[in-house]
XYZ file of C-alpha atoms in Angstrom:
548
model
C 79.745 135.209 53.949
C 82.434 133.719 51.700
C 85.294 134.214 54.142
C 83.326 132.410 56.886
C 82.758 129.222 54.857
C 85.793 127.306 56.266
C 84.739 127.757 59.889
C 81.094 126.952 59.101
C 82.167 123.682 57.457
C 84.083 122.686 60.587
C 81.583 123.743 63.251
C 78.472 122.329 61.544
C 79.195 118.657 62.429
C 80.516 119.821 65.806
C 77.272 121.685 66.484
C 75.330 118.593 65.464
C 77.325 116.477 67.907
C 76.740 118.945 70.755
C 73.002 119.161 70.058
C 72.745 115.369 70.011
C 74.467 115.180 73.381
C 72.267 117.892 74.890
C 68.998 116.313 73.791
C 70.054 112.769 74.679
C 68.686 113.296 78.218
C 65.193 113.688 76.748
C 65.337 110.389 74.834
C 64.381 111.798 71.391
C 63.047 109.450 68.684
C 65.639 107.658 66.582
C 64.268 109.254 63.418
C 65.011 112.707 64.836
C 68.611 111.750 65.646
C 69.009 110.258 62.174
C 67.716 113.432 60.530
C 69.840 115.764 62.667
C 73.014 113.815 61.917
C 72.203 113.680 58.224
C 71.689 117.464 58.137
C 74.954 118.083 60.006
C 76.824 115.953 57.468
C 75.040 117.379 54.425
C 75.534 121.114 55.068
C 79.368 121.004 54.664
C 78.965 119.083 51.400
C 76.518 121.693 50.093
C 78.872 124.515 51.091
C 81.814 122.824 49.407
C 79.839 122.353 46.201
C 78.715 125.984 46.264
C 82.068 127.615 47.022
C 84.615 125.262 45.434
C 84.758 127.242 42.123
C 85.431 130.431 44.091
C 88.138 128.841 46.261
C 89.836 127.217 43.259
C 90.117 130.575 41.533
C 91.220 132.440 44.647
C 91.986 130.695 47.980
C 89.762 131.623 50.925
C 91.520 132.532 54.185
C 89.717 132.762 57.513
C 91.632 134.326 60.404
C 90.254 133.136 63.736
C 89.820 135.950 66.251
C 90.964 138.523 63.710
C 94.643 137.684 64.232
C 96.559 138.178 61.006
C 98.813 135.605 59.335
C 101.230 134.333 60.665
C 100.444 135.258 64.267
C 96.997 133.721 64.582
C 95.160 130.553 63.625
C 94.153 130.458 59.978
C 91.811 128.240 58.005
C 92.554 127.881 54.294
C 90.398 126.737 51.390
C 92.824 126.265 48.497
C 92.924 123.665 45.723
C 94.431 120.978 47.913
C 92.363 121.466 51.063
C 89.096 121.784 49.102
C 89.849 118.562 47.251
C 90.423 116.606 50.469
C 87.476 118.238 52.257
C 85.247 117.174 49.381
C 86.389 113.587 49.888
C 85.580 113.886 53.597
C 82.066 115.019 52.736
C 81.446 112.244 50.207
C 82.818 109.408 52.351
C 81.238 110.435 55.660
C 77.849 111.080 54.063
C 77.732 107.811 52.116
C 78.977 105.705 55.042
C 76.383 107.265 57.315
C 73.626 106.573 54.790
C 74.936 103.005 54.674
C 74.527 102.841 58.438
C 70.970 104.147 58.182
C 70.088 101.534 55.587
C 71.554 98.712 57.675
C 70.306 99.166 61.217
C 71.278 95.630 62.159
C 74.880 96.398 61.219
C 74.970 99.735 63.030
C 77.090 99.496 66.193
C 74.988 99.645 69.319
C 75.749 102.609 71.543
C 74.098 105.799 72.716
C 76.857 108.045 71.428
C 77.645 106.511 68.048
C 76.242 109.513 66.128
C 77.948 111.936 68.498
C 81.322 110.274 67.972
C 80.812 110.005 64.207
C 80.143 113.752 63.957
C 83.034 114.493 66.296
C 85.351 112.443 64.085
C 84.061 114.254 60.981
C 84.771 117.621 62.632
C 88.373 116.604 63.219
C 88.811 115.435 59.627
C 87.523 118.703 58.175
C 89.778 120.602 60.575
C 92.888 118.623 59.603
C 92.460 119.449 55.930
C 91.317 123.058 56.279
C 93.697 124.370 58.925
C 96.642 126.483 57.849
C 99.093 125.891 60.702
C 100.857 122.905 62.229
C 99.642 123.068 65.807
C 95.982 123.180 64.810
C 96.540 120.302 62.410
C 97.872 118.312 65.353
C 94.922 119.286 67.539
C 92.279 118.469 64.936
C 93.888 115.127 64.243
C 93.782 114.335 67.951
C 90.058 115.127 67.874
C 89.713 112.600 65.060
C 91.692 109.834 66.710
C 90.054 110.293 70.124
C 86.671 109.620 68.537
C 88.149 106.754 66.526
C 89.548 105.103 69.664
C 86.020 104.728 71.013
C 84.367 103.839 67.693
C 86.820 100.961 67.266
C 85.413 99.341 70.413
C 81.765 99.380 69.325
C 81.768 95.749 68.204
C 82.483 94.844 71.854
C 84.909 92.086 70.909
C 88.273 91.253 72.397
C 89.934 92.073 69.076
C 88.345 95.528 68.862
C 89.328 96.438 72.429
C 92.878 95.262 71.762
C 93.076 97.201 68.490
C 91.783 100.360 70.122
C 94.302 100.105 72.959
C 97.161 99.502 70.514
C 96.070 102.485 68.450
C 95.945 104.626 71.592
C 99.459 103.725 72.759
C 101.175 103.791 69.376
C 99.348 106.980 68.404
C 100.404 108.653 71.642
C 104.084 107.849 71.091
C 103.977 109.104 67.490
C 102.115 112.233 68.582
C 104.881 113.026 71.055
C 107.432 112.770 68.246
C 105.275 115.041 66.075
C 105.211 117.645 68.854
C 108.992 117.446 69.061
C 109.138 118.206 65.336
C 106.747 121.149 65.763
C 108.919 122.475 68.586
C 112.034 122.247 66.423
C 110.325 124.105 63.580
C 109.184 126.863 65.926
C 112.701 127.119 67.361
C 114.230 127.509 63.881
C 111.522 129.541 62.147
C 109.531 131.308 64.857
C 106.133 130.594 63.273
C 103.776 127.645 62.876
C 101.758 128.972 59.941
C 102.480 126.759 56.920
C 102.631 129.663 54.474
C 105.216 131.466 56.606
C 107.146 128.242 57.187
C 107.304 127.687 53.426
C 108.878 131.105 52.971
C 111.358 130.829 55.868
C 112.321 127.162 56.249
C 114.438 126.890 53.047
C 116.927 129.242 54.708
C 117.385 126.830 57.634
C 120.541 124.652 57.328
C 119.964 121.281 55.668
C 121.063 119.155 58.678
C 118.483 120.914 60.874
C 115.733 120.328 58.321
C 116.691 116.652 58.064
C 116.506 116.225 61.826
C 113.115 117.951 61.993
C 111.684 115.809 59.215
C 112.845 112.592 60.884
C 110.318 113.230 63.676
C 107.570 114.079 61.211
C 108.316 110.972 59.145
C 107.590 108.621 62.040
C 104.270 110.304 62.760
C 103.365 110.248 59.076
C 104.340 106.579 58.942
C 102.100 105.709 61.882
C 99.107 107.715 60.688
C 99.248 106.403 57.116
C 100.384 102.841 57.887
C 103.887 102.736 56.405
C 106.019 99.687 57.264
C 107.317 99.288 60.011
C 104.974 101.815 61.645
C 101.843 100.015 60.426
C 101.360 97.501 63.258
C 98.189 99.114 64.644
C 96.400 99.312 61.307
C 95.524 95.694 60.332
C 93.735 94.865 63.587
C 92.055 98.276 63.832
C 90.568 98.080 60.346
C 89.611 94.434 60.708
C 87.811 94.751 64.045
C 86.012 98.044 63.405
C 82.386 98.129 62.177
C 82.050 98.326 58.380
C 81.138 102.069 58.249
C 84.061 102.983 60.517
C 86.456 100.780 58.528
C 85.360 102.603 55.380
C 86.167 105.965 56.999
C 89.494 104.695 58.362
C 90.608 103.367 54.970
C 89.108 106.193 52.934
C 90.051 109.157 55.104
C 92.022 108.591 58.295
C 95.086 107.021 56.674
C 94.985 109.817 54.083
C 95.659 112.312 56.862
C 99.187 110.945 57.119
C 99.653 111.255 53.357
C 98.240 114.775 53.393
C 100.730 115.663 56.129
C 103.484 114.205 53.934
C 102.468 116.330 50.937
C 102.183 119.500 52.979
C 105.359 118.889 55.005
C 107.645 118.225 52.051
C 106.081 121.151 50.207
C 107.158 123.768 52.767
C 110.900 123.179 52.426
C 111.705 119.526 53.100
C 112.145 118.603 49.419
C 115.767 117.645 50.017
C 117.188 114.701 47.991
C 118.154 112.768 51.137
C 114.632 113.054 52.512
C 112.964 112.236 49.199
C 115.072 109.101 48.775
C 114.012 107.854 52.212
C 110.356 108.539 51.402
C 110.692 106.462 48.215
C 112.320 103.584 50.116
C 109.607 103.495 52.780
C 106.932 103.652 50.085
C 108.341 100.776 48.037
C 108.937 98.533 51.047
C 105.422 99.235 52.295
C 103.930 98.492 48.888
C 105.704 95.156 48.481
C 105.030 93.957 52.038
C 101.388 95.041 51.887
C 100.791 93.359 48.527
C 102.422 90.092 49.607
C 100.459 89.970 52.858
C 97.166 89.970 50.933
C 97.914 86.328 50.077
C 98.216 85.354 53.749
C 94.505 85.557 54.561
C 91.131 84.251 53.438
C 89.080 86.905 55.245
C 88.043 89.650 52.833
C 88.476 92.470 55.360
C 91.990 91.308 56.231
C 92.866 91.187 52.546
C 91.459 94.661 51.890
C 93.360 96.071 54.877
C 96.664 94.935 53.398
C 95.602 96.259 50.022
C 95.205 99.645 51.718
C 98.768 99.420 53.037
C 100.046 98.466 49.569
C 98.247 101.413 47.945
C 99.631 103.786 50.580
C 103.079 102.505 49.651
C 102.493 103.258 45.968
C 101.371 106.805 46.710
C 104.256 107.446 49.115
C 106.855 106.240 46.603
C 105.485 108.625 43.975
C 105.535 111.487 46.470
C 109.221 110.759 47.027
C 109.965 111.271 43.320
C 108.654 114.827 43.840
C 108.216 115.959 40.258
C 105.127 117.806 39.000
C 103.791 114.679 37.288
C 104.516 112.330 40.210
C 102.928 114.648 42.757
C 99.788 115.164 40.678
C 99.474 111.430 39.982
C 99.951 110.608 43.673
C 97.293 113.161 44.613
C 94.908 111.736 42.040
C 95.415 108.185 43.269
C 94.903 109.340 46.852
C 91.553 110.821 45.807
C 90.579 107.743 43.795
C 91.555 105.373 46.590
C 89.398 107.429 48.953
C 86.416 106.570 46.733
C 86.872 102.939 45.706
C 88.296 101.680 49.019
C 85.229 102.669 51.090
C 83.191 101.028 48.312
C 85.140 97.798 48.814
C 84.900 97.846 52.602
C 81.164 98.632 52.612
C 80.620 95.851 50.076
C 82.672 93.504 52.242
C 80.572 94.483 55.259
C 77.441 93.614 53.295
C 78.860 90.220 52.364
C 79.738 89.494 55.996
C 76.259 90.581 57.114
C 74.520 88.383 54.499
C 76.698 85.272 54.694
C 77.836 85.452 58.310
C 81.457 85.132 57.222
C 84.132 87.120 55.433
C 85.899 84.064 53.982
C 86.284 84.653 50.236
C 85.670 80.934 49.651
C 82.204 81.144 51.185
C 80.807 84.347 49.674
C 79.351 84.387 46.191
C 79.641 86.844 43.340
C 77.781 84.420 41.081
C 74.553 83.732 42.990
C 74.425 86.705 45.341
C 72.629 90.006 44.867
C 73.552 91.360 41.389
C 73.965 94.972 42.577
C 76.232 93.964 45.467
C 78.305 91.721 43.205
C 78.553 94.462 40.553
C 79.606 97.216 42.951
C 82.178 94.945 44.569
C 83.636 94.045 41.168
C 83.789 97.715 40.172
C 85.837 98.394 43.304
C 88.122 95.438 42.559
C 88.610 96.542 38.943
C 89.569 100.035 40.160
C 91.977 98.460 42.641
C 93.757 96.418 39.981
C 93.691 99.245 37.412
C 91.183 98.494 34.663
C 89.712 101.289 32.499
C 87.408 103.161 32.699
C 87.688 102.924 36.509
C 89.430 105.843 38.189
C 92.155 103.591 39.603
C 93.465 102.827 36.108
C 94.192 106.439 35.218
C 95.921 107.395 38.459
C 98.027 104.217 38.382
C 98.947 104.853 34.745
C 99.986 108.407 35.647
C 102.136 107.118 38.531
C 103.912 104.616 36.290
C 104.353 107.287 33.612
C 105.922 109.640 36.153
C 108.454 106.952 37.149
C 109.599 106.023 33.618
C 112.805 108.018 34.008
C 113.554 106.342 37.366
C 114.162 102.614 36.649
C 115.084 101.903 40.279
C 111.640 103.121 41.269
C 109.703 101.934 38.214
C 110.595 98.245 38.574
C 109.416 97.941 42.223
C 106.277 99.927 41.321
C 105.484 97.433 38.591
C 106.131 94.518 40.963
C 103.693 96.010 43.467
C 101.093 96.474 40.753
C 101.474 92.862 39.577
C 101.127 91.574 43.156
C 98.008 93.683 43.748
C 96.422 92.558 40.475
C 97.246 88.923 41.251
C 95.583 89.267 44.642
C 92.458 90.680 42.990
C 92.352 87.711 40.609
C 92.592 85.449 43.656
C 89.593 87.152 45.289
C 87.503 86.931 42.133
C 88.402 83.272 41.548
C 87.392 82.103 45.020
C 84.377 84.422 45.399
C 83.024 83.311 42.015
C 82.610 79.723 43.166
C 79.184 78.310 43.936
C 77.832 79.261 47.336
C 74.523 79.602 49.109
C 72.148 82.265 47.828
C 71.718 85.416 49.898
C 69.305 88.201 48.936
C 70.383 91.713 49.948
C 67.862 94.534 50.517
C 67.983 97.083 47.709
C 68.070 99.944 50.241
C 71.433 98.686 51.471
C 72.828 99.087 47.972
C 72.198 102.852 47.630
C 75.547 104.063 49.068
C 77.389 101.323 47.177
C 75.786 102.417 43.905
C 76.767 106.040 44.579
C 80.422 105.147 45.264
C 80.537 102.727 42.318
C 79.069 105.410 40.068
C 81.688 107.906 41.267
C 84.444 105.358 40.633
C 83.409 105.098 36.988
C 82.446 108.764 36.545
C 85.724 110.142 37.921
C 87.668 107.765 35.700
C 85.659 108.655 32.592
C 86.137 112.393 33.271
C 89.804 112.229 34.253
C 90.737 115.184 32.047
C 88.340 117.497 33.874
C 89.495 116.434 37.331
C 93.198 116.564 36.526
C 93.192 119.909 34.726
C 90.854 121.752 37.087
C 91.472 120.258 40.542
C 94.388 117.811 40.827
C 97.083 119.654 38.859
C 96.204 123.034 40.459
C 96.355 121.234 43.812
C 99.819 119.888 43.034
C 100.909 123.368 41.977
C 100.242 124.512 45.537
C 103.088 122.168 46.492
C 105.559 122.201 43.579
C 104.886 125.587 41.991
C 102.420 127.009 39.490
C 102.670 126.117 35.844
C 105.250 123.379 36.416
C 103.283 120.427 35.016
C 103.040 119.854 31.247
C 101.786 116.260 31.119
C 98.733 115.233 29.077
C 95.768 113.840 30.992
C 93.382 112.950 28.157
C 91.571 109.640 28.731
C 92.380 108.136 25.312
C 95.966 109.393 25.423
C 96.423 107.770 28.823
C 95.037 104.485 27.531
C 97.722 104.235 24.852
C 100.508 105.908 26.832
C 103.540 104.000 28.070
C 102.134 104.024 31.600
C 98.730 102.767 30.500
C 100.151 100.039 28.261
C 102.547 98.846 30.963
C 99.693 98.731 33.440
C 97.429 96.698 31.174
C 100.251 94.591 29.761
C 101.183 93.159 33.147
C 97.646 91.947 33.960
C 98.090 88.623 32.086
C 101.288 88.074 34.086
C 99.385 88.718 37.304
C 96.700 86.234 36.258
C 99.314 83.551 35.636
C 101.177 84.229 38.885
C 98.322 84.331 41.401
C 98.059 80.537 41.941
C 101.789 80.393 42.733
C 101.628 83.437 45.023
C 99.048 81.654 47.185
C 101.985 79.699 48.607
C 102.938 82.880 50.476
C 100.312 81.977 53.078
C 102.441 78.983 54.103
C 105.319 81.251 55.123
C 105.003 82.216 58.783
C 105.725 85.956 58.971
C 102.584 87.223 60.696
C 104.264 87.680 64.065
C 106.821 89.951 62.422
C 104.658 92.275 60.329
C 101.142 91.528 61.652
C 99.446 90.508 64.888
C 102.437 91.708 66.905
C 102.432 92.451 70.614
C 102.136 95.988 71.918
C 105.721 95.911 73.161
C 106.941 94.893 69.715
C 104.777 97.544 68.074
C 106.312 100.336 70.166
C 109.751 98.826 69.629
C 109.230 98.881 65.853
C 108.118 102.498 66.054
C 111.241 103.572 67.928
C 113.477 101.448 65.705
C 111.807 103.090 62.729
C 112.692 106.507 64.146
C 116.288 105.400 64.384
C 116.239 103.983 60.851
C 114.914 107.265 59.467
C 117.661 109.274 61.134
C 120.387 106.785 60.191
C 119.369 106.499 56.532
C 119.038 110.250 56.133
C 122.453 110.820 57.698
C 123.974 108.307 55.273
C 123.009 110.613 52.444
């Protein structure tokens, strides 16, 4: 039974989607479809909870068709894949419950549940597969469902965003396939374990060329500047539950690919330096763009891009402490960002607008206001929220790299200042809007996890995150302390908290950024420009790497 758990996790939501499609001809009651979808999403979570201790102690390998590694397709449940699969289960289940509790906000369409389950299948597959070609195929399953789900609001913006995502994603996918072909030509296998053992023997120039194709795809999937052009409109126009999944999970696929790709033999200084540069540029641009908008969803989208930049920069440092801190922040962001987007969706539903000047944290529903503030506090890095600890670890890991530390601190100050801006405007007097308590259930769960994970950081870091990073950088290579109190008074923690007053002072001045017209360069660009940026980005990656 144990060895079959990975495939059962993947096929359960797929089976649910197929059953829903088969019975759709008989027009079943909505309650039946709700229950079936809920069961299909719950079973993988139950399996992960039951078998995570076993897989953490000894990875579970499932060889499809009985073909042995590295000749066949393999599914792997190790520390890293279990961690990300658990996030998939939490986010998809809570966002679906949110949809159930808010029928008026649920996108209208006969195949919404089918597509949601199909997307979930792809996400589980991306994180559990053990070879490159299947990772590509499962990600295509995810994005194909996402293309359609983006259009469910039936607006011009959503159709445009979906089309952009389709075209840009197709170009990046082609480049990813080129990279896979080059790896197969040089190594002869596509299994990640075998690649990790063979690729280091490949000449450095060949590895650099291969990674340049992967970097563009990773940049597009995760939203790195200048490959990010599809992301702002896609997240803004999608329904609230889909936006939560996009921000919490889909962009993490690109980061997961970055972790796994560098970990199999691409940890070359030239490559790592380029990863740091892309991360820092993305973080600064994303943080500055949060001051350009009044709409809460637009602001949160750019916050996502800024956080992706922070994580990417820490990955580029590629030390045991930086990798573990980046992994931890990726997990934490996957919890508090869906919380923020679902809260924002509730505000938009209640007030009829997403303008931060017209929503109220003071007179609105106390649970909604509280959960939203918890998400904002995690975003800016206040203890005991989980975002504080992972950000403190990232800063701590960069202390020996001043050229990286200073931009990281600038990004943090900009993000914190933007959060102060949101709180200031949303705390003004506004009309009263009562939210149904049932709508608050998923928000309370995610808010509770945000606090609980932060308060139990030691447990998560020592038992899940650090072992997960050891899959990438080697066992027993991390000696950092992850105690909650120690982190609070560490250099990273003190720097993080010490810059908050500066952020509070700066946010009124940073609002002037909205008067600078740069949207047509980094946001709201045409499709032609988006593809042009993607191809220019490919050239930049190759050129910068060759300079090293």
